[in-house]
Tab-separated table of C-alpha atoms in Angstrom:
chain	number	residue	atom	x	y	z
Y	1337	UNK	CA	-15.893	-103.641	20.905
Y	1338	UNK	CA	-18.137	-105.967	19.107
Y	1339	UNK	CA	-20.682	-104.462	16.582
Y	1340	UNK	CA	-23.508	-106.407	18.677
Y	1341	UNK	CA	-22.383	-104.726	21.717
Y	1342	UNK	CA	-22.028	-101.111	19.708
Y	1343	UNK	CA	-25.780	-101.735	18.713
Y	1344	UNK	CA	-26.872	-102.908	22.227
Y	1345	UNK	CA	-25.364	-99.430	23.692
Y	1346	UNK	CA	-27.223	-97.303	21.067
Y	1347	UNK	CA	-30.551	-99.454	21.586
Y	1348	UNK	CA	-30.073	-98.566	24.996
Y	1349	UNK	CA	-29.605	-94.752	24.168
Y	1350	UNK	CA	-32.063	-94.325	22.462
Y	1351	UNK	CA	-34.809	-95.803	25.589
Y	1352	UNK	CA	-32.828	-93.422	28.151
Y	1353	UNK	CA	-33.398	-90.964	25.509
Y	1354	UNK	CA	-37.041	-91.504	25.417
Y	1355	UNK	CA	-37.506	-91.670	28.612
Y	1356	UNK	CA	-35.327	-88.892	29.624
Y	1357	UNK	CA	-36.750	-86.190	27.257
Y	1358	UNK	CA	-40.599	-87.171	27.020
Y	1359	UNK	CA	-41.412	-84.130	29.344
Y	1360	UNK	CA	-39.509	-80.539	28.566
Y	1361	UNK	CA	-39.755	-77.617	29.932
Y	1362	UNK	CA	-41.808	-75.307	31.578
Y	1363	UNK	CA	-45.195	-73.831	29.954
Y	1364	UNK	CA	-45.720	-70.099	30.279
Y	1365	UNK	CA	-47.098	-68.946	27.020
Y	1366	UNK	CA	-48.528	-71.024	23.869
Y	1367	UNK	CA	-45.212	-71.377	21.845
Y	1368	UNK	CA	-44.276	-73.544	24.742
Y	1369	UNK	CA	-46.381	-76.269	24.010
Y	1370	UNK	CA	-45.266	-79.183	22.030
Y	1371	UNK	CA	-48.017	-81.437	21.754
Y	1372	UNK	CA	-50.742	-80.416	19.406
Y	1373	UNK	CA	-53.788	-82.231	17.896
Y	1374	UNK	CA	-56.621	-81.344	15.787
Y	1375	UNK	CA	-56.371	-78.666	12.936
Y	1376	UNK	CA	-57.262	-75.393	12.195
Y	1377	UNK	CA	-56.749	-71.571	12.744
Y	1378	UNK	CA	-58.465	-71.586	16.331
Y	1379	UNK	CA	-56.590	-73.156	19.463
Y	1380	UNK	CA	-56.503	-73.302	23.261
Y	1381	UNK	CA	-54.011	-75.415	26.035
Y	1382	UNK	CA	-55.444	-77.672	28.135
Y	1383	UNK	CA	-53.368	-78.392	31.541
Y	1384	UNK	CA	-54.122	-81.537	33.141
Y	1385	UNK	CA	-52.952	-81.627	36.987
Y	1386	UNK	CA	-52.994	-84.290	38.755
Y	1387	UNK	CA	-52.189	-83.074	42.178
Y	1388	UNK	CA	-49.967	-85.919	43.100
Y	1389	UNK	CA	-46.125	-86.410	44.021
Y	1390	UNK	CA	-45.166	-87.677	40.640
Y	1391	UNK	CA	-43.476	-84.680	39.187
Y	1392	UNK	CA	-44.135	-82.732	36.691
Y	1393	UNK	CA	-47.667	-83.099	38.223
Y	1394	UNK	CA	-49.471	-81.127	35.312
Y	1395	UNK	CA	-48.596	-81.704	31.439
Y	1396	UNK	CA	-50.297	-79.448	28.389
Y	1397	UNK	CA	-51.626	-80.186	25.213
Y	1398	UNK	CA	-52.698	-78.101	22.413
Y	1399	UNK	CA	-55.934	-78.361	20.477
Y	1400	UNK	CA	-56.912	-76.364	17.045
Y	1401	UNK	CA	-60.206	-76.438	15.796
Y	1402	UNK	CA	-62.299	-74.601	13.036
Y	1403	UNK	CA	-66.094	-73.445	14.343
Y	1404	UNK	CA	-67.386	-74.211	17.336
Y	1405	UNK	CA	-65.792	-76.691	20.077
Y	1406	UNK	CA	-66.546	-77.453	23.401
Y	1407	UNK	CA	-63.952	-78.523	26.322
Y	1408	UNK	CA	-65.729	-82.310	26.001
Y	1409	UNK	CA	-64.215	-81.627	22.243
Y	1410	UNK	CA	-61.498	-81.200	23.301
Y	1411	UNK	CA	-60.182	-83.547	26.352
Y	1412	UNK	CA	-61.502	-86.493	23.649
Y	1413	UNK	CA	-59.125	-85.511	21.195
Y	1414	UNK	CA	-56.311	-85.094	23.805
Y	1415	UNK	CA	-57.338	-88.644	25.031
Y	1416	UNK	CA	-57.306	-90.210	21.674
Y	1417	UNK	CA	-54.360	-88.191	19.886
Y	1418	UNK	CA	-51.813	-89.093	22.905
Y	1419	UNK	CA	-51.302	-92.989	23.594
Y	1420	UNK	CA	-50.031	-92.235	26.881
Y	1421	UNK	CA	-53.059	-90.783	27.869
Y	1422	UNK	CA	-55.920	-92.519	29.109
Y	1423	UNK	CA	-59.411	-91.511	30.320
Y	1424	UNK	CA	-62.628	-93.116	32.015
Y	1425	UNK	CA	-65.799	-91.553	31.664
Y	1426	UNK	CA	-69.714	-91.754	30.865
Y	1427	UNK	CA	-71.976	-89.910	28.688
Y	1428	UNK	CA	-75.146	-89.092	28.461
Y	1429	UNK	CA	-78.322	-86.564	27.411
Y	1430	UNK	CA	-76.262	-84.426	29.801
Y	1431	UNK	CA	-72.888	-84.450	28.312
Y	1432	UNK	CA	-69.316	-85.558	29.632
Y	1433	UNK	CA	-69.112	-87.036	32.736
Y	1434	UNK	CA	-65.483	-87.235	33.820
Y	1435	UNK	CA	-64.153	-89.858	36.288
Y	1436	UNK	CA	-60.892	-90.548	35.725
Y	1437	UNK	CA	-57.674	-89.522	33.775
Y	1438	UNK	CA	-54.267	-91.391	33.345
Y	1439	UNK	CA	-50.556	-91.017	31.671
Y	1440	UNK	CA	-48.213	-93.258	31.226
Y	1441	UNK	CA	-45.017	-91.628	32.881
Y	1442	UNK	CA	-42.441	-93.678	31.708
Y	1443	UNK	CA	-43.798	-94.533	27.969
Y	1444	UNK	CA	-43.940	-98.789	28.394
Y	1445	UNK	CA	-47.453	-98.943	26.888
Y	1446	UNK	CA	-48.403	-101.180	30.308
Y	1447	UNK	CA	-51.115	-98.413	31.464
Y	1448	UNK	CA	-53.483	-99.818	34.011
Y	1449	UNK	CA	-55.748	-99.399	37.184
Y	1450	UNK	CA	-56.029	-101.408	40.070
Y	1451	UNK	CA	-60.048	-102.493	39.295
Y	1452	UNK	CA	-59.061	-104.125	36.136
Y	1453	UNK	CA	-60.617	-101.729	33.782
Y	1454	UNK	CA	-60.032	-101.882	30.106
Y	1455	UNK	CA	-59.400	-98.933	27.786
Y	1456	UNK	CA	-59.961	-98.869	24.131
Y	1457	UNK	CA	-57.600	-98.534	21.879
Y	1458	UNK	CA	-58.294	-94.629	22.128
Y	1459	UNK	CA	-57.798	-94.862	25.931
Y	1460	UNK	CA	-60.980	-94.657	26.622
Y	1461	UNK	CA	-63.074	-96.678	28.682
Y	1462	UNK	CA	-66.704	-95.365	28.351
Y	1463	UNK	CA	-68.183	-96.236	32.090
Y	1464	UNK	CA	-71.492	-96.039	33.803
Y	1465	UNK	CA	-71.192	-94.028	37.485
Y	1466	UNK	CA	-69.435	-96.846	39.204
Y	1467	UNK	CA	-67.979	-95.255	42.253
Y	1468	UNK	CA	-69.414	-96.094	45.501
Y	1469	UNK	CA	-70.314	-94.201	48.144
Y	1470	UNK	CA	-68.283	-92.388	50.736
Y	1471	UNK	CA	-65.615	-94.520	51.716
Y	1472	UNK	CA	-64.617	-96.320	48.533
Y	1473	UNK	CA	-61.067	-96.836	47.529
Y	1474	UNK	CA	-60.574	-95.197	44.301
Y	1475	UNK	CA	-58.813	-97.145	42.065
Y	1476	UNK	CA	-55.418	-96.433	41.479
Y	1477	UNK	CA	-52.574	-97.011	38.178
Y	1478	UNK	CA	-51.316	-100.539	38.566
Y	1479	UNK	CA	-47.591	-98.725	37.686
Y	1480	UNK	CA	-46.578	-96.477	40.490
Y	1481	UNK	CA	-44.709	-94.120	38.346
Y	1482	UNK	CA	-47.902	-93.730	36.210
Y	1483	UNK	CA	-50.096	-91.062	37.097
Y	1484	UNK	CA	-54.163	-91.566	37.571
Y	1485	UNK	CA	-56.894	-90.064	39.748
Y	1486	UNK	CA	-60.202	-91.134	40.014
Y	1487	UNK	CA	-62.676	-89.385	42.056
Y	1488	UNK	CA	-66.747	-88.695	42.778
Y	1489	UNK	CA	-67.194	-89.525	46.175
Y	1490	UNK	CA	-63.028	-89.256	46.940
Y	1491	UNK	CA	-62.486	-86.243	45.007
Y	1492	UNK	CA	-63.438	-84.919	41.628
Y	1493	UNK	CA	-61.605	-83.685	38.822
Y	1494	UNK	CA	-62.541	-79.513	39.024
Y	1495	UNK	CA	-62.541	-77.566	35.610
Y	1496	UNK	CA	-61.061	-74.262	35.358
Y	1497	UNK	CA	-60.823	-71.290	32.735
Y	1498	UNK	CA	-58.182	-69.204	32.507
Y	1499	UNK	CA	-58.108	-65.351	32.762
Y	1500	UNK	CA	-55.819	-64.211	30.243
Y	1501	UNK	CA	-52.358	-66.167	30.539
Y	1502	UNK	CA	-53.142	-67.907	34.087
Y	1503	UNK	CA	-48.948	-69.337	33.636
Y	1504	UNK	CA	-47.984	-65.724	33.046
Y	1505	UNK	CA	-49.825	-62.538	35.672
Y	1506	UNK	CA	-53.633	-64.111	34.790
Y	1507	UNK	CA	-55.116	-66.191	36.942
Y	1508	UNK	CA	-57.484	-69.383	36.826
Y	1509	UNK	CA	-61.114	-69.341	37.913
Y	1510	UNK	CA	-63.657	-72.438	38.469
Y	1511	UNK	CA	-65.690	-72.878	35.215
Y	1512	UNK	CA	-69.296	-72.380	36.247
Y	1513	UNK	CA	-70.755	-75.427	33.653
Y	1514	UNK	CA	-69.592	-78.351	32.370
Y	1515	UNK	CA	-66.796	-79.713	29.874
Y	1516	UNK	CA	-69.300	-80.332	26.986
Y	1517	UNK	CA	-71.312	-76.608	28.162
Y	1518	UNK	CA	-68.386	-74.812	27.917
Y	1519	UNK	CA	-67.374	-73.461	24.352
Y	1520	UNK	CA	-64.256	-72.605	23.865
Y	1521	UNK	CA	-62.627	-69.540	22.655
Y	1522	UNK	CA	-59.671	-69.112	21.016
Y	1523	UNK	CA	-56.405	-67.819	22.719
Y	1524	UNK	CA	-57.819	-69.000	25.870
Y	1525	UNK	CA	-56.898	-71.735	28.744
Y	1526	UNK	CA	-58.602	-74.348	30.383
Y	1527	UNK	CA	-57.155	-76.903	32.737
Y	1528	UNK	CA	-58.934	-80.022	34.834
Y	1529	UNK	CA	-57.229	-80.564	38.091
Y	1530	UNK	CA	-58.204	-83.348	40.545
Y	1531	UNK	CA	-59.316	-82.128	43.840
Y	1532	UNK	CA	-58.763	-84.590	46.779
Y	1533	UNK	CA	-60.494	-82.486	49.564
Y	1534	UNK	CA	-63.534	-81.113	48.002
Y	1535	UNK	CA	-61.718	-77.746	48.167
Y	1536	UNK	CA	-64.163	-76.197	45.093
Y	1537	UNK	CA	-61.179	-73.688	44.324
Y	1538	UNK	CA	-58.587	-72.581	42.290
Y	1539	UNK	CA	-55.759	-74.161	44.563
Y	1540	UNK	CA	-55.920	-77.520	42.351
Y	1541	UNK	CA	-55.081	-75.539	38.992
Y	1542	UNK	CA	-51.958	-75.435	37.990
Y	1543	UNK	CA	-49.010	-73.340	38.598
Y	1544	UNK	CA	-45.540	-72.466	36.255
Y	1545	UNK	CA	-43.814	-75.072	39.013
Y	1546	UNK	CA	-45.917	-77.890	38.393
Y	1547	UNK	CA	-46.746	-77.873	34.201
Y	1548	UNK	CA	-44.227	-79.009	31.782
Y	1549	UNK	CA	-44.938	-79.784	28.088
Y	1550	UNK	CA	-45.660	-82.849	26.537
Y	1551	UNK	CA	-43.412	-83.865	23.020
Y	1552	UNK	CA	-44.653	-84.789	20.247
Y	1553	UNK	CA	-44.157	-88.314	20.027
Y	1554	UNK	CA	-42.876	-88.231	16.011
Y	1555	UNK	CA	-40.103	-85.767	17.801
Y	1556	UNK	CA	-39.418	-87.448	20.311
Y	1557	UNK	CA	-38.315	-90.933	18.663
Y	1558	UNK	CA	-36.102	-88.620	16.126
Y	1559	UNK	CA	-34.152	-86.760	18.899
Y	1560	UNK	CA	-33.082	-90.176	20.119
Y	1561	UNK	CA	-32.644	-92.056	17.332
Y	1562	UNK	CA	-30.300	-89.234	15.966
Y	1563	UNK	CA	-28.460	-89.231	19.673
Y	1564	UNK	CA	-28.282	-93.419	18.909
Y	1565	UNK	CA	-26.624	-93.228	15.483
Y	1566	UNK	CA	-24.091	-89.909	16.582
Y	1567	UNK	CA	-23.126	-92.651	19.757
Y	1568	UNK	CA	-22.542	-95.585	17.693
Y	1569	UNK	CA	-20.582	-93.360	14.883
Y	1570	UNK	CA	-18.262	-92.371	17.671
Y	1571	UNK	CA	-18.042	-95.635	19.803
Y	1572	UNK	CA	-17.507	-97.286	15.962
Y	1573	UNK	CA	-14.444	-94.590	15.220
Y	1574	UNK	CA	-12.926	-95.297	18.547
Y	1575	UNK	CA	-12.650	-99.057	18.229
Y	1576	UNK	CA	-11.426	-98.481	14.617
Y	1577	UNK	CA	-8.568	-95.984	16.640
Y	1578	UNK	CA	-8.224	-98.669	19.135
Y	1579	UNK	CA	-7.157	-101.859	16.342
Y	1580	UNK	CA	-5.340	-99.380	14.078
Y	1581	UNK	CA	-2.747	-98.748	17.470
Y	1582	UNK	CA	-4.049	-95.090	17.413
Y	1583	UNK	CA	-5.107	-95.262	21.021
Protein backbone atom coordinates (compact mmCIF):
# COMPACT_ATOMS: atom_id res chain seq x y z
CA UNK A 1 0.00 0.00 0.00
CA UNK A 2 1.10 3.37 -1.05
CA UNK A 3 2.11 5.91 1.72
CA UNK A 4 -0.60 8.38 0.08
CA UNK A 5 -3.16 5.81 0.49
CA UNK A 6 -1.78 4.89 4.29
CA UNK A 7 -2.28 8.72 4.98
CA UNK A 8 -5.71 8.94 3.21
CA UNK A 9 -6.98 5.92 5.61
CA UNK A 10 -5.69 7.67 8.80
CA UNK A 11 -7.15 11.17 7.55
CA UNK A 12 -10.18 9.32 7.28
CA UNK A 13 -9.85 7.85 10.91
CA UNK A 14 -9.36 10.41 12.43
CA UNK A 15 -13.05 12.32 10.92
CA UNK A 16 -14.95 8.91 11.87
CA UNK A 17 -13.18 9.41 15.03
CA UNK A 18 -14.47 12.82 15.52
CA UNK A 19 -17.51 12.25 14.60
CA UNK A 20 -18.00 9.03 16.30
CA UNK A 21 -16.86 10.10 19.84
CA UNK A 22 -18.03 13.90 20.01
CA UNK A 23 -20.94 12.79 22.38
CA UNK A 24 -20.05 10.12 25.41
CA UNK A 25 -21.85 8.86 27.79
CA UNK A 26 -24.52 9.31 30.01
CA UNK A 27 -24.65 12.30 32.72
CA UNK A 28 -25.74 11.35 36.21
CA UNK A 29 -23.54 13.22 38.55
CA UNK A 30 -20.94 16.23 37.89
CA UNK A 31 -17.73 14.11 37.26
CA UNK A 32 -19.62 13.10 34.20
CA UNK A 33 -19.37 16.14 32.44
CA UNK A 34 -16.67 16.83 30.02
CA UNK A 35 -17.16 20.13 28.74
CA UNK A 36 -16.30 22.93 31.06
CA UNK A 37 -15.87 26.73 30.61
CA UNK A 38 -15.24 29.60 32.77
CA UNK A 39 -12.99 29.37 35.97
CA UNK A 40 -13.20 29.25 39.44
CA UNK A 41 -14.10 27.28 42.67
CA UNK A 42 -18.02 27.62 42.11
CA UNK A 43 -19.85 25.50 39.29
CA UNK A 44 -23.22 24.23 38.07
CA UNK A 45 -24.39 21.87 34.68
CA UNK A 46 -26.50 23.23 32.39
CA UNK A 47 -28.62 20.55 30.22
CA UNK A 48 -29.87 21.79 27.07
CA UNK A 49 -32.86 19.54 25.60
CA UNK A 50 -34.05 19.93 22.66
CA UNK A 51 -37.01 17.67 22.61
CA UNK A 52 -36.49 16.42 19.14
CA UNK A 53 -35.71 12.92 17.41
CA UNK A 54 -32.07 13.63 16.94
CA UNK A 55 -30.56 11.57 19.66
CA UNK A 56 -28.88 12.28 22.33
CA UNK A 57 -31.62 15.01 22.50
CA UNK A 58 -30.03 16.85 25.61
CA UNK A 59 -26.09 17.56 25.93
CA UNK A 60 -24.38 19.26 29.32
CA UNK A 61 -21.93 21.72 29.88
CA UNK A 62 -20.17 22.85 32.87
CA UNK A 63 -19.67 26.41 34.03
CA UNK A 64 -17.29 27.70 37.09
CA UNK A 65 -17.47 31.02 38.24
CA UNK A 66 -16.11 33.12 41.26
CA UNK A 67 -18.99 35.62 42.96
CA UNK A 68 -22.09 36.04 41.76
CA UNK A 69 -23.53 34.61 38.28
CA UNK A 70 -26.70 34.45 36.85
CA UNK A 71 -28.13 31.59 34.36
CA UNK A 72 -27.95 34.58 31.42
CA UNK A 73 -24.06 34.25 32.70
CA UNK A 74 -24.00 31.37 32.08
CA UNK A 75 -25.85 30.03 28.72
CA UNK A 76 -23.47 33.11 27.10
CA UNK A 77 -20.46 31.48 28.07
CA UNK A 78 -21.75 28.01 26.98
CA UNK A 79 -22.71 29.76 23.63
CA UNK A 80 -19.41 31.38 23.12
CA UNK A 81 -16.94 28.67 24.70
CA UNK A 82 -18.50 25.76 22.35
CA UNK A 83 -18.30 26.46 18.43
CA UNK A 84 -20.88 24.00 17.87
CA UNK A 85 -23.21 25.82 19.73
CA UNK A 86 -25.20 28.54 18.54
CA UNK A 87 -27.85 30.85 20.05
CA UNK A 88 -30.41 33.68 18.94
CA UNK A 89 -31.62 36.03 21.32
CA UNK A 90 -32.43 39.80 22.40
CA UNK A 91 -31.67 41.85 25.30
CA UNK A 92 -32.86 44.42 26.96
CA UNK A 93 -33.59 46.66 30.43
CA UNK A 94 -35.26 43.32 31.19
CA UNK A 95 -32.56 40.86 30.69
CA UNK A 96 -32.15 37.68 28.35
CA UNK A 97 -34.63 37.00 26.07
CA UNK A 98 -34.12 33.53 24.62
CA UNK A 99 -35.40 32.48 21.16
CA UNK A 100 -33.48 30.04 19.82
CA UNK A 101 -30.59 27.50 20.46
CA UNK A 102 -28.54 25.30 17.96
CA UNK A 103 -25.60 22.47 17.79
CA UNK A 104 -23.91 21.34 15.23
CA UNK A 105 -24.38 17.42 15.42
CA UNK A 106 -21.96 16.27 13.18
CA UNK A 107 -19.00 18.98 13.80
CA UNK A 108 -18.76 20.46 9.79
CA UNK A 109 -18.78 24.09 10.99
CA UNK A 110 -21.89 24.58 8.22
CA UNK A 111 -24.46 25.62 11.17
CA UNK A 112 -27.49 27.35 9.78
CA UNK A 113 -31.32 28.15 9.88
CA UNK A 114 -33.72 28.16 7.29
CA UNK A 115 -34.46 32.32 7.57
CA UNK A 116 -30.95 33.06 6.69
CA UNK A 117 -29.83 34.36 9.97
CA UNK A 118 -26.26 35.10 10.70
CA UNK A 119 -24.38 34.27 13.91
CA UNK A 120 -21.32 35.94 15.14
CA UNK A 121 -18.39 34.49 15.46
CA UNK A 122 -19.52 33.65 19.17
CA UNK A 123 -22.71 32.05 17.76
CA UNK A 124 -24.64 34.54 18.60
CA UNK A 125 -27.02 36.41 16.71
CA UNK A 126 -28.38 39.25 18.97
CA UNK A 127 -32.21 39.62 17.51
CA UNK A 128 -35.11 41.90 18.09
CA UNK A 129 -38.63 39.72 18.83
CA UNK A 130 -39.03 38.61 15.29
CA UNK A 131 -41.46 35.77 15.52
CA UNK A 132 -44.83 36.26 14.21
CA UNK A 133 -47.87 35.52 15.46
CA UNK A 134 -49.69 32.26 15.87
CA UNK A 135 -49.17 30.34 12.92
CA UNK A 136 -45.61 31.14 11.89
CA UNK A 137 -43.20 28.53 10.75
CA UNK A 138 -40.35 28.58 13.04
CA UNK A 139 -37.31 28.45 11.40
CA UNK A 140 -35.54 25.42 11.33
CA UNK A 141 -31.33 24.21 10.97
CA UNK A 142 -30.61 24.21 7.27
CA UNK A 143 -28.62 20.60 8.21
CA UNK A 144 -31.10 18.00 9.23
CA UNK A 145 -28.79 16.24 11.51
CA UNK A 146 -28.21 19.60 13.31
CA UNK A 147 -30.31 20.30 16.11
CA UNK A 148 -32.29 23.89 16.58
CA UNK A 149 -35.58 25.05 18.08
CA UNK A 150 -36.98 28.24 17.89
CA UNK A 151 -40.09 29.13 19.59
CA UNK A 152 -42.48 32.22 21.10
CA UNK A 153 -45.59 31.79 19.50
CA UNK A 154 -44.66 27.79 18.43
CA UNK A 155 -43.18 26.89 21.61
CA UNK A 156 -40.72 28.37 24.03
CA UNK A 157 -37.65 27.25 25.47
CA UNK A 158 -38.87 26.54 29.51
CA UNK A 159 -36.10 26.98 32.27
CA UNK A 160 -35.81 24.60 35.00
CA UNK A 161 -33.82 24.21 38.41
CA UNK A 162 -32.89 21.24 39.70
CA UNK A 163 -33.70 19.74 43.17
CA UNK A 164 -30.69 18.16 44.32
CA UNK A 165 -29.26 15.71 41.52
CA UNK A 166 -32.50 15.84 39.13
CA UNK A 167 -30.19 12.81 36.82
CA UNK A 168 -29.84 10.89 40.07
CA UNK A 169 -33.46 10.53 42.76
CA UNK A 170 -33.94 14.71 42.56
CA UNK A 171 -36.14 16.04 40.43
CA UNK A 172 -36.48 19.27 38.14
CA UNK A 173 -38.92 22.09 38.84
CA UNK A 174 -39.94 25.22 36.49
CA UNK A 175 -37.75 28.23 37.54
CA UNK A 176 -40.21 30.88 38.66
CA UNK A 177 -37.96 34.08 36.96
CA UNK A 178 -35.87 34.50 34.31
CA UNK A 179 -32.29 33.34 33.02
CA UNK A 180 -30.58 36.70 33.91
CA UNK A 181 -33.04 36.78 37.55
CA UNK A 182 -31.94 33.66 38.51
CA UNK A 183 -28.53 33.47 40.48
CA UNK A 184 -26.98 30.59 40.59
CA UNK A 185 -25.72 28.48 43.33
CA UNK A 186 -23.13 26.27 43.40
CA UNK A 187 -23.56 22.40 43.25
CA UNK A 188 -26.79 23.02 41.65
CA UNK A 189 -28.57 22.23 38.08
CA UNK A 190 -30.32 24.10 35.66
CA UNK A 191 -31.46 22.96 32.26
CA UNK A 192 -33.57 24.93 29.26
CA UNK A 193 -35.73 22.55 27.40
CA UNK A 194 -37.90 23.58 24.40
CA UNK A 195 -41.51 23.05 24.90
CA UNK A 196 -43.55 22.47 21.66
CA UNK A 197 -47.09 22.34 23.28
CA UNK A 198 -47.12 25.03 25.78
CA UNK A 199 -47.07 22.21 28.37
CA UNK A 200 -45.53 24.82 31.30
CA UNK A 201 -44.04 21.57 33.05
CA UNK A 202 -41.34 19.57 33.95
CA UNK A 203 -42.01 16.90 31.11
CA UNK A 204 -39.54 18.94 28.67
CA UNK A 205 -36.49 18.61 31.22
CA UNK A 206 -34.35 16.16 30.77
CA UNK A 207 -34.05 12.64 31.76
CA UNK A 208 -30.69 10.06 32.30
CA UNK A 209 -32.07 8.56 28.67
CA UNK A 210 -31.90 11.59 26.80
CA UNK A 211 -28.46 13.69 28.21
CA UNK A 212 -25.08 12.67 27.17
CA UNK A 213 -21.91 14.77 27.68
CA UNK A 214 -20.31 16.99 25.47
CA UNK A 215 -16.08 16.52 24.93
CA UNK A 216 -13.92 18.84 25.18
CA UNK A 217 -12.97 19.72 21.86
CA UNK A 218 -8.84 19.88 22.72
CA UNK A 219 -9.74 15.99 23.76
CA UNK A 220 -11.46 15.16 21.32
CA UNK A 221 -8.98 15.95 18.28
CA UNK A 222 -6.17 14.03 20.54
CA UNK A 223 -8.19 10.76 20.96
CA UNK A 224 -8.32 10.62 17.19
CA UNK A 225 -5.33 11.81 16.12
CA UNK A 226 -3.61 9.21 18.49
CA UNK A 227 -6.22 6.38 16.96
CA UNK A 228 -4.79 7.94 13.27
CA UNK A 229 -1.06 7.54 13.96
CA UNK A 230 -1.57 3.80 16.05
CA UNK A 231 -3.61 2.87 12.38
CA UNK A 232 -1.05 4.06 10.09
CA UNK A 233 1.92 2.48 12.41
CA UNK A 234 0.18 -0.81 11.93
CA UNK A 235 -1.14 -0.56 8.27
CA UNK A 236 2.80 0.81 7.68
CA UNK A 237 4.27 -2.58 9.56
CA UNK A 238 1.99 -4.76 7.58
CA UNK A 239 2.98 -3.58 4.12
CA UNK A 240 6.64 -3.67 5.34
CA UNK A 241 5.56 -7.72 6.33
CA UNK A 242 3.88 -7.89 3.06
CA UNK A 243 7.33 -6.80 0.62
CA UNK A 244 9.71 -8.52 3.06
CA UNK A 245 7.58 -12.13 2.01
CA UNK A 246 6.53 -12.25 5.74
CA UNK A 247 2.88 -12.44 4.85
Amino acid sequence: MKTRQLLRTALLLVAFTLLTSRLTGQVTSFSDVQYWTGSGTNESVMILNWNDSLAPQSLAWGYRWNGTASAADMLTAIVVADTRLYSRMETTGFGLTLYGLGYDRDNDGTFGISDGTVFDSNGIANTTFGDGPPGFTAPTATDLSDHYKEGWWTGFWGFFNGVGNPMSGGSWTVAGVGLSDHTLTSGNWESLGFDQDFSFDGADAPTVATAAAVPEPRTTVLTGLAAALLCLRKMRGRAKAVREGGL
